[in-house]
Structure formats: C-alpha cells, structure tokens
Amino acid sequence: MRKLLKSIALFSHIARRSSPSFSSLRDASFNPIIIPNKFVSIPFQRKFSSRQQKIAEKSHLEEAFESAETTEEMLKAFSDMEVAFNEKELGLASLKIGLKLDRDGEDPEKALSFANRALRAFDNDNKPSLPFAMTLQLMGSVNYGLNRFSDSLGYLNRANRVLGWLENEGVSADDVRPVLHAVQLELANVKTAMGRREEALENLRKCLEIKEMTFEEDSKELGKGNRDLAEAYAAVLSFKEALPYCLKALDIHTKCLGTNSVEVAHDRKLLGIVYCGLEEHEKALEQNVLAQRILKNWNLNSDLLRAEVDAANMMIALGRYDEAVGALRNIVYQTEEDSETRALVLISMAKALCNQEKFADCKRCLETSLGVLDKREQVAPVEVAEAYSEISMLYETMNEFETAISLLKRALALLEKLPQEQHSEGNVSARIGWLLLLTGKVKQAIPYLESAAERLKDSFGPKHFGVGYIYNNLGAAYLELDRPQSAAQMFAVAKDIMEVSLGPHHADTIEACQNLSKAYGETGSYALAVEFQQQVIDAWESHGASAEEELREALRLLEQLKSKARGASANEIPLRALPLPNNKPAASSKKNNKPAASNISQPDIPLRQSRKV
C-alpha cells in the first residue's frame, strides 16, 4: 500500500502542470525513481464470499486492471470491474484512473468524474486516510485545469488539513510528504492564477522545505526547488529576495551536474534577470554570456536565440545602443518572417533606435512588429499583450500618447478574457489610467486606476510599492476634480504604502507626503497640512547637500501654508502624479538634483514572468 500511495501521489501534477508565473515547474518531478505510466499493483480489499468462483473472478479482474498501462486498457478493465465490485471497493481504481486522465490532460471532465467517484468512496469513512487526501488533491488539480479556481482552492485546503491530521496521528512522513508536496505545489499554482501571488510564495517555500527534508543536500531536485522559488520572487519583482535562492540553485547544479549542464544555463539566465531587476546590468550581461556558451554547446538554438535577445536588451540598459542594434540585426535574420520571435526582436531594435532618437526608424520597426502580432492574438494572447504594452511605452516616449493608450486598450481586451492574468490586467489598467491622467482625461482615468489598485493589491499584496504609486495617482485625479477630501484619503494610503515598501526618506515617499500636505491645505485643514509639510522638510534634510533645492522649495511651501492658515493668499502648491517605476526604486534615487519622482519612466511591472527564465 505504501508504494502504491507514493506512486499515485507522484502521478499527480507534480510532473505535469505549472502556473503562468511558475512555468518552469512544468517538468518538476518530486521523486525521480517513479516512472510515468508504470503502476505499482493496487492491493484491493476483498469481500470474501462463500463461492470461490466469485473470489477467483474478482482476483482476475484486479490483476487485469493492475496490468493495464494505457488509458484505454485501464478504462476497459475498470468497466469489467464495475460488475463485480461496489462503489466503495472501486475507490482506489477510480483514483488511479483519475490521476492518469488528469496527467494526460486530454479529457478533464472525465478525470473529474472519476475523481468524484473516488471522493464518494473515501469521504464516507469515519477516519481520514491517505487515499482520501490524494483524492482531494486530484479534485483540486482537475478543477484548476478547468479554471474553477475557487473550487480547486477548497479541495486543496481540505487536503492540506487532512495531511496535517495524518501527520499528527503518526502516519509515516515518507508516505505523507510526496502528497503534501503535490498539494503545496498545486496551491501555489491556484493562488497564482487567482492573483494571490504573495500567498503562493509561502506555498512554494513549503515545497522547498519538504524537498530539503527528503533529498540530499546537493541533489538536483533541491537545486531546482531553489530556482523555482527564485523565479516566483522575480515574478513579483522581489529581486533582492530572489537572489540568494538563485545563487543556491546555481551552486547546487554546478556541484552535481558540472559547469556545462543545461540546468546551470537556466540558473545563469535567471540570475541575469535578477541582476537586471537590481539594476546591476554588467553582472546580468556576464551571466547571460555564460549561459549562451552552454546553450550553444548543447545546440539549444531556440533558447540561445532568446538569450541573445536578452543580451541585446541588457546592452540597451547599459547605453550601448549601436552594439545592441548590430546584434539584433544579426538575430533578426535567424527568425521566421511572421514569427512572434521576429516581432520581439524588432521591438528590442526599436527600443535601441528610440534611445538614439532615430524615431522614423523606430516607428518602421514597430509597425512591422505590430503587423506580425496582430495575426498572433488568438494563438498567444498573453505574449501579444505583453508586446503591445512594451510598444506602447516606446510610442509614449515619442509623445504619441493616443497611440500608446490605444495599444494598451488592445492589450487589456486580451487579458480580460484570461482569469489567470489578473495581475497583468491590473498593470495595464494602471498604465492606461496614468496616461489618461497625463493627457488631461481625468474622469476617464479614475475607473482604470481604481481597477488597477484592486487587482494589484490581490496580486502583489496591499503594501507593494506599485500599489502606492496607483493610489498617489488616484489622489492627483481626485484633487484635479476638486475632491480634496477623497484626494487626501488616497494620498494617505499612498504614503503609508511607500513608507513600508520604499522607506520614509525615499524621494517618491516624500512626494506622496507633499501631495498629502497639499490635499489637506485644499480642505482647509491647515494644521494637518503644516504637520505633513514639516515631515517633507525633515525627510529632505536627511538627504544632505544633494537635496538643497528640494529643501528650499519645501520650506517655501511651508511658509505659504502658514500664511494661508493666517488668511493670506498663497500660490498654488505644485502637485505630482507618480508613474509606476520600472523596477523597485533604490532607497533614495536622485539624478541632477531632482527627486526620483520626476525621473521615473513609464510603468513597467512585468505582465507575466517568462515561462522559461
């Protein structure tokens, strides 16, 4: 029974399914000893009858089912068993077929029907069992595949509780852990699809803990578990948290597989992405070059092409535009004419040309790319939406705001049809709202910003810095509409979030505080306005000589508020709407003695984490 239960547990989605953001988990197998499609015989509980003929018949039917390997053979053997066995006796067989169908992924409704039969067989027992927990995990997995995320979450949470009870009752950890790993992994997938990415991270951490208790210290599986967690952190832009797990994965895979393994190449590619997120582009390019060498040695041309494009983007980030354009021109000839890859290469080339202010050449690249992407909307909606978003940023850089907004709306229309892309939908809505606000269409901006705030709170957590920027922009919109009380509420939320995520002395946190002071001044609450303006002054003073200009302006505004409080007229205090940052800003980003708020480019929270990093 023990070997059977392990086989069935591992036959579940550990090896098959991954979420949109944790895509490299697709090929994860918890126990490499288990060979797919090879089933350990299932010991059925027999109901002995006085007639030996019936006993022999049941035994024959059991053996036929246990020896079946293909789905068709299993279904035929199960059909024969239905005549001789009752529903309770068919529980394990139903579970086994359900797992096989779910793994194949071709008929989820049929998989669900067998999972339901197994659930009915085990759910009536007075005492929870391991097969019952495995059935609940199967129910969660099948419902996830059918996009019934709430149902899936309910079954998986119940499976988690049953497994906890079994552990407390003394059931062997060797039996429980494989099933628990499958449940935790599926919980991460479901929560990611529901936009609850912060919670999903906790489940992935538990997956890694289980592997650490199961495998040797330097095993390949532990290396992959560390990389999976690093990918998950990178997906929510937590690059600092991703870095140690990525380095650990690289260390383990180098020790157990050597420096030239494909796993090491994937680790280095991810490490390059993490370093880019940390704005350490030289280190990122170094890792990318090392990854390219390995991919070339293994003739992995598709992965190599992607890595070359990534390298060109890193060159652009470093300001090496001519070098990037030259590399991309060589790459474009390796792609098919109407392929998605060619479109992405042209977008990168347009980015380099835009930075060189060669706008005519930039637009030609973008128009060609859009012609390709338009044909791919139904085939790869997420990838096309991401490309539309990136192209929109380039049009925005060229001050063609209407074109940028139009492209973002096309991206949003694609993402709204995909429930698992809620975080992407929120990001695009935020950018549309920002651009509408920037172009004076304030009333149109508000619903997009409100929608973005809710979706990104669910996806990245209520204290994520990106959510703070959206609330700041909502405050700016309400103030523009002469709703200072609503504006003050939004600015207060923005300030609280930024103080947690960026720190109280970050330039953008200070600007949010400045906006809050302005809003309270508009409501006539001068005491509060003065209090927050004093906080602005204190924060700029902490920057020293580099913020002298900002400090002088803050002191001037404080005197205006005090004068206004005494009934004198005052000039209007400038208000700043803050676009979302490209990445999590540094503690006190400043350039040319201007606050970071004025230097941040358009929002660029990734629409999705690449399925292969």
PDB file of C-alpha atoms in Angstrom, residues 48-49 51-60:
ATOM      1  CA  PHE A  48     -14.796 -12.874   0.628  1.00  0.00           C
ATOM      2  CA  SER A  49     -17.822 -14.835  -0.382  1.00  0.00           C
ATOM      3  CA  ARG A  51     -18.444 -19.013  -3.563  1.00  0.00           C
ATOM      4  CA  GLN A  52     -14.838 -19.461  -4.607  1.00  0.00           C
ATOM      5  CA  GLN A  53     -15.744 -18.751  -8.213  1.00  0.00           C
ATOM      6  CA  LYS A  54     -16.611 -15.137  -7.375  1.00  0.00           C
ATOM      7  CA  ILE A  55     -13.381 -14.766  -5.442  1.00  0.00           C
ATOM      8  CA  ALA A  56     -11.396 -16.022  -8.405  1.00  0.00           C
ATOM      9  CA  GLU A  57     -13.320 -13.718 -10.746  1.00  0.00           C
ATOM     10  CA  LYS A  58     -12.568 -10.667  -8.603  1.00  0.00           C
ATOM     11  CA  SER A  59      -8.913 -11.616  -8.392  1.00  0.00           C
ATOM     12  CA  HIS A  60      -8.737 -11.946 -12.161  1.00  0.00           C
TER      13      HIS A  60
END
